[in-house]
PDB file of C-alpha atoms and ligand atoms in Angstrom:
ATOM      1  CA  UNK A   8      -1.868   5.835  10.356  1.00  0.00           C
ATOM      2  CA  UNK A   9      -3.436   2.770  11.993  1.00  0.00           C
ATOM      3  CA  UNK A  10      -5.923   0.542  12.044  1.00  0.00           C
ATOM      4  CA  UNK A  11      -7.925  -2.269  14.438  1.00  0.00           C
ATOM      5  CA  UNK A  12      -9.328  -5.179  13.279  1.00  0.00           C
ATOM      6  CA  UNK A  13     -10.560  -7.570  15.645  1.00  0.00           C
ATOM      7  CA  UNK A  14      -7.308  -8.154  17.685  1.00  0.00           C
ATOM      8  CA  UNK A  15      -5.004  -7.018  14.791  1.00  0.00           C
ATOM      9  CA  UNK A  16      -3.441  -3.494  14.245  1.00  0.00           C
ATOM     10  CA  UNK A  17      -3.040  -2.575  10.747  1.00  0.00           C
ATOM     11  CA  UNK A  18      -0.420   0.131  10.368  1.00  0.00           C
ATOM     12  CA  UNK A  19       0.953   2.133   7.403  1.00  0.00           C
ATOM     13  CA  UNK A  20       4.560   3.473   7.588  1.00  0.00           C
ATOM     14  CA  UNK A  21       6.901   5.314   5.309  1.00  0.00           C
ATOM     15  CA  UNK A  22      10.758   3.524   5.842  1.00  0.00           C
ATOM     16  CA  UNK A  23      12.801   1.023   5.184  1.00  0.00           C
ATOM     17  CA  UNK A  24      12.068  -2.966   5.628  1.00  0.00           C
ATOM     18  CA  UNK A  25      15.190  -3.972   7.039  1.00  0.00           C
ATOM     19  CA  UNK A  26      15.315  -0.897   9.751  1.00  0.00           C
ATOM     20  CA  UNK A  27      12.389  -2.175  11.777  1.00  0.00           C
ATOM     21  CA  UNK A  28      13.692  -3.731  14.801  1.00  0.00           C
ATOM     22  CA  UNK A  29      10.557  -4.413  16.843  1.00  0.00           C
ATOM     23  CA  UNK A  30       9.509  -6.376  14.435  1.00  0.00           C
ATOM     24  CA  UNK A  31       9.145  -9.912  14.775  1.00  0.00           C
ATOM     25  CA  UNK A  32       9.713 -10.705  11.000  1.00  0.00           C
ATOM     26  CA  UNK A  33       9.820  -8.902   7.713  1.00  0.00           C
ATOM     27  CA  UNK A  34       8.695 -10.106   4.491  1.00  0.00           C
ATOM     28  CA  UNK A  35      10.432 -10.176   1.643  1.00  0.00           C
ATOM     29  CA  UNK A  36       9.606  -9.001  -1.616  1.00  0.00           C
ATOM     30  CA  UNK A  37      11.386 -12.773  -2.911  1.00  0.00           C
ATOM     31  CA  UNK A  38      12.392 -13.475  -6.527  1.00  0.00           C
ATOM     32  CA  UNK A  39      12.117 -17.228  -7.583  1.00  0.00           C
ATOM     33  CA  UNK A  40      15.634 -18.251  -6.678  1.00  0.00           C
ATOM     34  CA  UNK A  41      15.731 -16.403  -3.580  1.00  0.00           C
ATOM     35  CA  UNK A  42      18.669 -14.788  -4.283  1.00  0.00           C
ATOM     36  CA  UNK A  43      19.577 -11.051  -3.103  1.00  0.00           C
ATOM     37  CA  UNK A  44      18.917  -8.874  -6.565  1.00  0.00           C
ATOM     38  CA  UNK A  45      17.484  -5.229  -6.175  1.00  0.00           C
ATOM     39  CA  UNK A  46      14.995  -4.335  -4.520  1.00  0.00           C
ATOM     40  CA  UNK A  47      13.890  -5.429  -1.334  1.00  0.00           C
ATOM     41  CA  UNK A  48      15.461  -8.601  -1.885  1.00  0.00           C
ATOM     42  CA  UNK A  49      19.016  -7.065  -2.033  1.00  0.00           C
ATOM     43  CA  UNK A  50      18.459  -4.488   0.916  1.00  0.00           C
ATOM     44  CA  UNK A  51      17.330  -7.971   2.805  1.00  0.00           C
ATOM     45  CA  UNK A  52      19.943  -9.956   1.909  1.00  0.00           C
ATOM     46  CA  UNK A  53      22.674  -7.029   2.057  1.00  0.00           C
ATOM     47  CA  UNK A  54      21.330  -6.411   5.824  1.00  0.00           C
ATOM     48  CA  UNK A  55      21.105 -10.064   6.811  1.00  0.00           C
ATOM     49  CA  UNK A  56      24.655 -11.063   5.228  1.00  0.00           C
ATOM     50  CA  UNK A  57      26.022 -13.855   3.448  1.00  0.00           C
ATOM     51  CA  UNK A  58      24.066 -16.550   5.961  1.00  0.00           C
ATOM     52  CA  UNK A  59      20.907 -15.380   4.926  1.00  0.00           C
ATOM     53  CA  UNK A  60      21.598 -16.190   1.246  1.00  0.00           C
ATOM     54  CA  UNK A  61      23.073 -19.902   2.214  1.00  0.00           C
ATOM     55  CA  UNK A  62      20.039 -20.582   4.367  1.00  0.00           C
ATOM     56  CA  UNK A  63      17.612 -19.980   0.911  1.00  0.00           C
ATOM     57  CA  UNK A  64      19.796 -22.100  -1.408  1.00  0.00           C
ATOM     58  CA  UNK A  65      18.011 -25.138  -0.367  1.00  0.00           C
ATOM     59  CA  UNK A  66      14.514 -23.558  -0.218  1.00  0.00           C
ATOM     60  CA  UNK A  67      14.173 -22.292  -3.856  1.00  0.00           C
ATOM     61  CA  UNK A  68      13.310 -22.401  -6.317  1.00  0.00           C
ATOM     62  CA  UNK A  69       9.843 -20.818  -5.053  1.00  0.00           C
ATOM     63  CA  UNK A  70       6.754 -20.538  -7.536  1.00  0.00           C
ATOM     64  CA  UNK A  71       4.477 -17.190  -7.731  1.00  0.00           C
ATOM     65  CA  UNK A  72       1.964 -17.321  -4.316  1.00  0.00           C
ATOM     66  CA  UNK A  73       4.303 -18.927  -2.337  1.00  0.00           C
ATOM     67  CA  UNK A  74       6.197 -18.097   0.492  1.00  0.00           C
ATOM     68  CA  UNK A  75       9.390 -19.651   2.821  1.00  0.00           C
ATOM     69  CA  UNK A  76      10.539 -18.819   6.248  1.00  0.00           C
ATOM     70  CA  UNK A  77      14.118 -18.748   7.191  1.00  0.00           C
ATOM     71  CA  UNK A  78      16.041 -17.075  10.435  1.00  0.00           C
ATOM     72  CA  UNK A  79      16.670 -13.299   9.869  1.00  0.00           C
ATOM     73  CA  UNK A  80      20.856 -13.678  10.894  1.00  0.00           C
ATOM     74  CA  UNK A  81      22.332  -9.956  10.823  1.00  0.00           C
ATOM     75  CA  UNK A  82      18.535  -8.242  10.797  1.00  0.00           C
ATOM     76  CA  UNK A  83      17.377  -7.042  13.792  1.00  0.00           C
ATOM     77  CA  UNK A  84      14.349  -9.624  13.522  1.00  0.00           C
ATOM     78  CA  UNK A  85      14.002 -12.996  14.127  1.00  0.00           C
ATOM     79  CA  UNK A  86      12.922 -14.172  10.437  1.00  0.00           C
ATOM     80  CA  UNK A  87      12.149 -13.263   7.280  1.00  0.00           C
ATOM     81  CA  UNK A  88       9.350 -14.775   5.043  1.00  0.00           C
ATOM     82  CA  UNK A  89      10.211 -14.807   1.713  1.00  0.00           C
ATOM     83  CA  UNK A  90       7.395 -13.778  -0.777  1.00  0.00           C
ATOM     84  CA  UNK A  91       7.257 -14.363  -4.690  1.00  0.00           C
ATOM     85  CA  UNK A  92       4.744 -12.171  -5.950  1.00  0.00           C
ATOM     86  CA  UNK A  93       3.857 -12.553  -9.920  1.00  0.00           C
ATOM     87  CA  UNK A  94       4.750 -10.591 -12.601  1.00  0.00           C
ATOM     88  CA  UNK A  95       2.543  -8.509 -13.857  1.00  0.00           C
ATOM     89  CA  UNK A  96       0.740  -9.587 -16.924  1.00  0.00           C
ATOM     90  CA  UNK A  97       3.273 -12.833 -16.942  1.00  0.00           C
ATOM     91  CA  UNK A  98       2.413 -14.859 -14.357  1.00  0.00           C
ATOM     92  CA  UNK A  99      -1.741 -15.380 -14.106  1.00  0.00           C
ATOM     93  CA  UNK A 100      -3.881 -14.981 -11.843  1.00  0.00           C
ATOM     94  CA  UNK A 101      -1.767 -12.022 -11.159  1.00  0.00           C
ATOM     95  CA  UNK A 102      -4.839 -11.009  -8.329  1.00  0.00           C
ATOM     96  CA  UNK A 103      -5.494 -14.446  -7.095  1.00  0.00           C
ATOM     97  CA  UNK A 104      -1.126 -15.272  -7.369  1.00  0.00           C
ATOM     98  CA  UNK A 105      -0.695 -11.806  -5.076  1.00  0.00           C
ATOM     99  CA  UNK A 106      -3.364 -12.955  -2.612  1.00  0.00           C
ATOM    100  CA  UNK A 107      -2.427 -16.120  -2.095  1.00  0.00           C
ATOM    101  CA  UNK A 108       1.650 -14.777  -1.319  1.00  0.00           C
ATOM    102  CA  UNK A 109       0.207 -12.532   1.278  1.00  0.00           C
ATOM    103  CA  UNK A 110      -2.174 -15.512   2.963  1.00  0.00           C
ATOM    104  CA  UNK A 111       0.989 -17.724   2.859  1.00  0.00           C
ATOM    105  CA  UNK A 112       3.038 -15.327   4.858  1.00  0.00           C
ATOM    106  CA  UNK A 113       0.086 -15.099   7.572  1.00  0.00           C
ATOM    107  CA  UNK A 114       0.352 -18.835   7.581  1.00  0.00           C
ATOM    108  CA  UNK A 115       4.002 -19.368   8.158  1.00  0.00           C
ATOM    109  CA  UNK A 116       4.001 -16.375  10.965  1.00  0.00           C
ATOM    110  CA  UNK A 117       1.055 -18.333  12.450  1.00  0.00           C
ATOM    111  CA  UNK A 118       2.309 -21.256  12.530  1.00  0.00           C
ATOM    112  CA  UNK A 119       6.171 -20.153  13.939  1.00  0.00           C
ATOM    113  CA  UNK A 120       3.756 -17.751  16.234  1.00  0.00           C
ATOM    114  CA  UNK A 121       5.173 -14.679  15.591  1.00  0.00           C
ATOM    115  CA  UNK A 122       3.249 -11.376  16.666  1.00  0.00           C
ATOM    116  CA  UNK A 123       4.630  -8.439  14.616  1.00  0.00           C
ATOM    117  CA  UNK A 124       5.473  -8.245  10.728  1.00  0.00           C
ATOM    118  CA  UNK A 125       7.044  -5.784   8.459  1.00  0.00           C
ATOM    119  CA  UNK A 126       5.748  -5.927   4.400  1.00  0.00           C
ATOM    120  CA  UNK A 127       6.758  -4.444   1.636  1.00  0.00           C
ATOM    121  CA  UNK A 128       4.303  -3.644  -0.960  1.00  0.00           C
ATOM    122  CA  UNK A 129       5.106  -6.801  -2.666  1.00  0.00           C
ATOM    123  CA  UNK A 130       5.019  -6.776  -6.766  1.00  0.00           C
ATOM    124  CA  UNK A 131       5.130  -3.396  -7.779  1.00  0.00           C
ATOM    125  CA  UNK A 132       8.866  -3.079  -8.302  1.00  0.00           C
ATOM    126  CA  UNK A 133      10.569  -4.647 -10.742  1.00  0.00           C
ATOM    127  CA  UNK A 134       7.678  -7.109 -10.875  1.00  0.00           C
ATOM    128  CA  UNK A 135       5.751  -3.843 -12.007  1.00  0.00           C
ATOM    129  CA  UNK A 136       2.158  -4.685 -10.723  1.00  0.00           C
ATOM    130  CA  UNK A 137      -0.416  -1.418 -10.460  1.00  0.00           C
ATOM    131  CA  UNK A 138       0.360   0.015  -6.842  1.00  0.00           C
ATOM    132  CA  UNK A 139      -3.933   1.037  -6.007  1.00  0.00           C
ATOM    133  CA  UNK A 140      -4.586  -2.627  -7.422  1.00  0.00           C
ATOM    134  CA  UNK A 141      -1.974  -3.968  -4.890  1.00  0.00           C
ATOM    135  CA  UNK A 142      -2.237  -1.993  -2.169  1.00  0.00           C
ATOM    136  CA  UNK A 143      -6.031  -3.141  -2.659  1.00  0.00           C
ATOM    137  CA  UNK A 144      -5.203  -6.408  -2.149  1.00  0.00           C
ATOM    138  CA  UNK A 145      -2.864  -6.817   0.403  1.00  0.00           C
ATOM    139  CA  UNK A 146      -5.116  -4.670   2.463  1.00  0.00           C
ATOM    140  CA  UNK A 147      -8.460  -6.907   1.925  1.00  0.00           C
ATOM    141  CA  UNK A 148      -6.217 -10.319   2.688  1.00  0.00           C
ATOM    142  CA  UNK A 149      -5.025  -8.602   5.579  1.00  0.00           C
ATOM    143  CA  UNK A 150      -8.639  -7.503   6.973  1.00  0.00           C
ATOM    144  CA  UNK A 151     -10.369 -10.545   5.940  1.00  0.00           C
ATOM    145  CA  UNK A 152      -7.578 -12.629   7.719  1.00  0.00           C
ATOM    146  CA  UNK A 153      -7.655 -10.488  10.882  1.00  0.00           C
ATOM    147  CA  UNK A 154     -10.586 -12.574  12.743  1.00  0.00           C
ATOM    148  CA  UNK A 155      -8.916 -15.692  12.266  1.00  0.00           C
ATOM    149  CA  UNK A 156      -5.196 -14.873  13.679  1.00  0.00           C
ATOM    150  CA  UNK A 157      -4.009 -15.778  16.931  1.00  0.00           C
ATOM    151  CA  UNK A 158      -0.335 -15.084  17.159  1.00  0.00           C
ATOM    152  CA  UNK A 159       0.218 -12.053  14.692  1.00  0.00           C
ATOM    153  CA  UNK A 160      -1.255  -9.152  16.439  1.00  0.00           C
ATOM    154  CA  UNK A 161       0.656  -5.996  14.211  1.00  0.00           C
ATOM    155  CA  UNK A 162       0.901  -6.003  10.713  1.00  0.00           C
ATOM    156  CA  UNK A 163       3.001  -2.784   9.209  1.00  0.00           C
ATOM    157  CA  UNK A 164       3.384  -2.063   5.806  1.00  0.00           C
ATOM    158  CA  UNK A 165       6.567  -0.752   5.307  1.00  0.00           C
ATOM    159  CA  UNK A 166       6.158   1.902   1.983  1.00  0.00           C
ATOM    160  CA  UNK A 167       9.298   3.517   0.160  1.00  0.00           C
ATOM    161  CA  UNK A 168       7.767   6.454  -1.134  1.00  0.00           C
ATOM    162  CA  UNK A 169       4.841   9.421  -0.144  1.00  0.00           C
ATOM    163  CA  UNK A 170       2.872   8.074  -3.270  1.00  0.00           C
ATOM    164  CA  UNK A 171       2.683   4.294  -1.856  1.00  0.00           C
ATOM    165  CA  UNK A 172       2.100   5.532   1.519  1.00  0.00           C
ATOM    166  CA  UNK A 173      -1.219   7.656   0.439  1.00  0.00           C
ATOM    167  CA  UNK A 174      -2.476   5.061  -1.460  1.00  0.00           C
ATOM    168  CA  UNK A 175      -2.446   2.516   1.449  1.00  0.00           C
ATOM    169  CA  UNK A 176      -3.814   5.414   3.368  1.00  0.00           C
ATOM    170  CA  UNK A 177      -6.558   5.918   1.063  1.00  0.00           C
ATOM    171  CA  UNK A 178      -7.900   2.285   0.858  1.00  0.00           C
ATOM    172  CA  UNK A 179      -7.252   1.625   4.532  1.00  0.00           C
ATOM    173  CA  UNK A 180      -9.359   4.603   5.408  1.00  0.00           C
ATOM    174  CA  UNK A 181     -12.755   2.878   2.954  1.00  0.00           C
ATOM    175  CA  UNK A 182     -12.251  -0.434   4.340  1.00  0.00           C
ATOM    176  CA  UNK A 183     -14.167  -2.670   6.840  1.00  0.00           C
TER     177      UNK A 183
HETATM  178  P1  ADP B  13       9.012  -6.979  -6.686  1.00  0.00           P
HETATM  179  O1  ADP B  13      10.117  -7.664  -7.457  1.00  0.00           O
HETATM  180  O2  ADP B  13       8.140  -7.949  -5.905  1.00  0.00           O
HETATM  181  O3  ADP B  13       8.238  -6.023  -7.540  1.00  0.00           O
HETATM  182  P2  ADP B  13      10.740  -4.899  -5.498  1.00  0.00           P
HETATM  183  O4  ADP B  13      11.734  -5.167  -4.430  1.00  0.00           O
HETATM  184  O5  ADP B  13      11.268  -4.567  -6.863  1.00  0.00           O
HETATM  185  O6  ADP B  13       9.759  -6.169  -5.522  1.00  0.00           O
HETATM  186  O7  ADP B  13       9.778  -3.699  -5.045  1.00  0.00           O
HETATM  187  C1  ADP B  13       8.657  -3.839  -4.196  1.00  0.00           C
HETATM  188  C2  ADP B  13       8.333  -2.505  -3.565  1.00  0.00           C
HETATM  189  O8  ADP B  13       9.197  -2.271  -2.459  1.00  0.00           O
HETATM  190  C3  ADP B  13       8.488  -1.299  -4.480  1.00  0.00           C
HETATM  191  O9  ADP B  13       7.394  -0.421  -4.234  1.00  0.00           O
HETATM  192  C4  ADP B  13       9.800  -0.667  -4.010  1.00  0.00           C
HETATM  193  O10 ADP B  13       9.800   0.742  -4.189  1.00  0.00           O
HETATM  194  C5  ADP B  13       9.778  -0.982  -2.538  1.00  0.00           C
HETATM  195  N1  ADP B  13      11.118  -1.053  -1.868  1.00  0.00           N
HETATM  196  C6  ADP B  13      12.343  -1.171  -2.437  1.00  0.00           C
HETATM  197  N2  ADP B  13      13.299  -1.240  -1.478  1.00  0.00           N
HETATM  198  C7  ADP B  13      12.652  -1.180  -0.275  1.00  0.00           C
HETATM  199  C8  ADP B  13      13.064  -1.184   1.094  1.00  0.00           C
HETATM  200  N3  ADP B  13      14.363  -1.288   1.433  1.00  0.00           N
HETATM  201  N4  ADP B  13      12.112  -1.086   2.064  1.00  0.00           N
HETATM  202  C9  ADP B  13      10.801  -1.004   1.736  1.00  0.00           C
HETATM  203  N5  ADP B  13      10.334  -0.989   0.480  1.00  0.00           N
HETATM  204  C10 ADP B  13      11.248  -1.070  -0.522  1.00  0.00           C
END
């Protein structure tokens, strides 16, 4: 399923981040130290290789709503923006903390003028935020932002599972 928005496609996909080649960047779903872990992090950092992991060392540690941009090495993008979402009921605002992640990654693809990005649905893994309350968000940030981009022109949310793809498909469908 996709989506316009001024000059922005919205698209929802069922796969897996680091398998997205026409993709520009992908986001990842970061912890603080920017080290590979489960997750998305380690599928990222198992598909980019032992670079990838050197290249972070000096960036982190990150706090919750922030995000870093480093190459992408053995992925077949050209970077990766690194996303820390918060922890559900730990780190607060968890809403405002989840926005502002997703803004910041809009920012840094802006500003490096990249055109395509992959995310994850960042936070509800191990960070074990509500997946409709997420999905929610990124979504809004994502159509509310859509006016003011200039470079990023296809933004593709990259969902592990049926259930996360039908709720993105759900909210997408009732917004704007
Ligand atoms: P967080 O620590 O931010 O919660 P996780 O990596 O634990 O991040 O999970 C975020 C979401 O990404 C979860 O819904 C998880 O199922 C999903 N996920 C895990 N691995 C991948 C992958 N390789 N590609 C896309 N989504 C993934």
């Amino acid at each position: 399923m996709e989506r316009q928005f001024h000059s922005v496609t919205i698209q929802l996909a069922k796969g897996d981040i680091t398998r997205q080649p026409d993709l520009d960047a992908v986001i990842n779903a970061a912890n603080a130290g920017l080290m590979p872990g489960g997750g998305v992090a380690g599928a990222i950092h198992r598909a980019a290789g032992a670079e990838l992991e050197a290249a972070c060392r000096p960036l982190a540690p990150i706090d919750p709503g922030s995000a870093v941009i480093t190459p992408a090495f053995s992925l077949p993008n050209r970077h990766v923006i690194h996303c820390l979402g918060p922890v559900y009921g730990v780190d607060e605002p968890s809403d405002r903390l989840l926005t502002r992640c997703y803004e910041r990654a809009l920012d840094l693809a802006e500003e490096a003028k990249l055109g395509s990005l992959g995310f994850p649905a960042i936070s509800t893994g191990a960070f074990a935020y509500p997946k409709r309350d997420a999905a929610a968000i990124a979504l809004h940030v994502m159509v509310q932002r859509a006016p003011s981009l200039s470079a990023v022109r296809l933004i593709r949310f990259v969902l592990f599972s049926d259930d996360d793809l039908t709720i993105h498909r759900e909210i997408l469908a009732e917004l704007g």
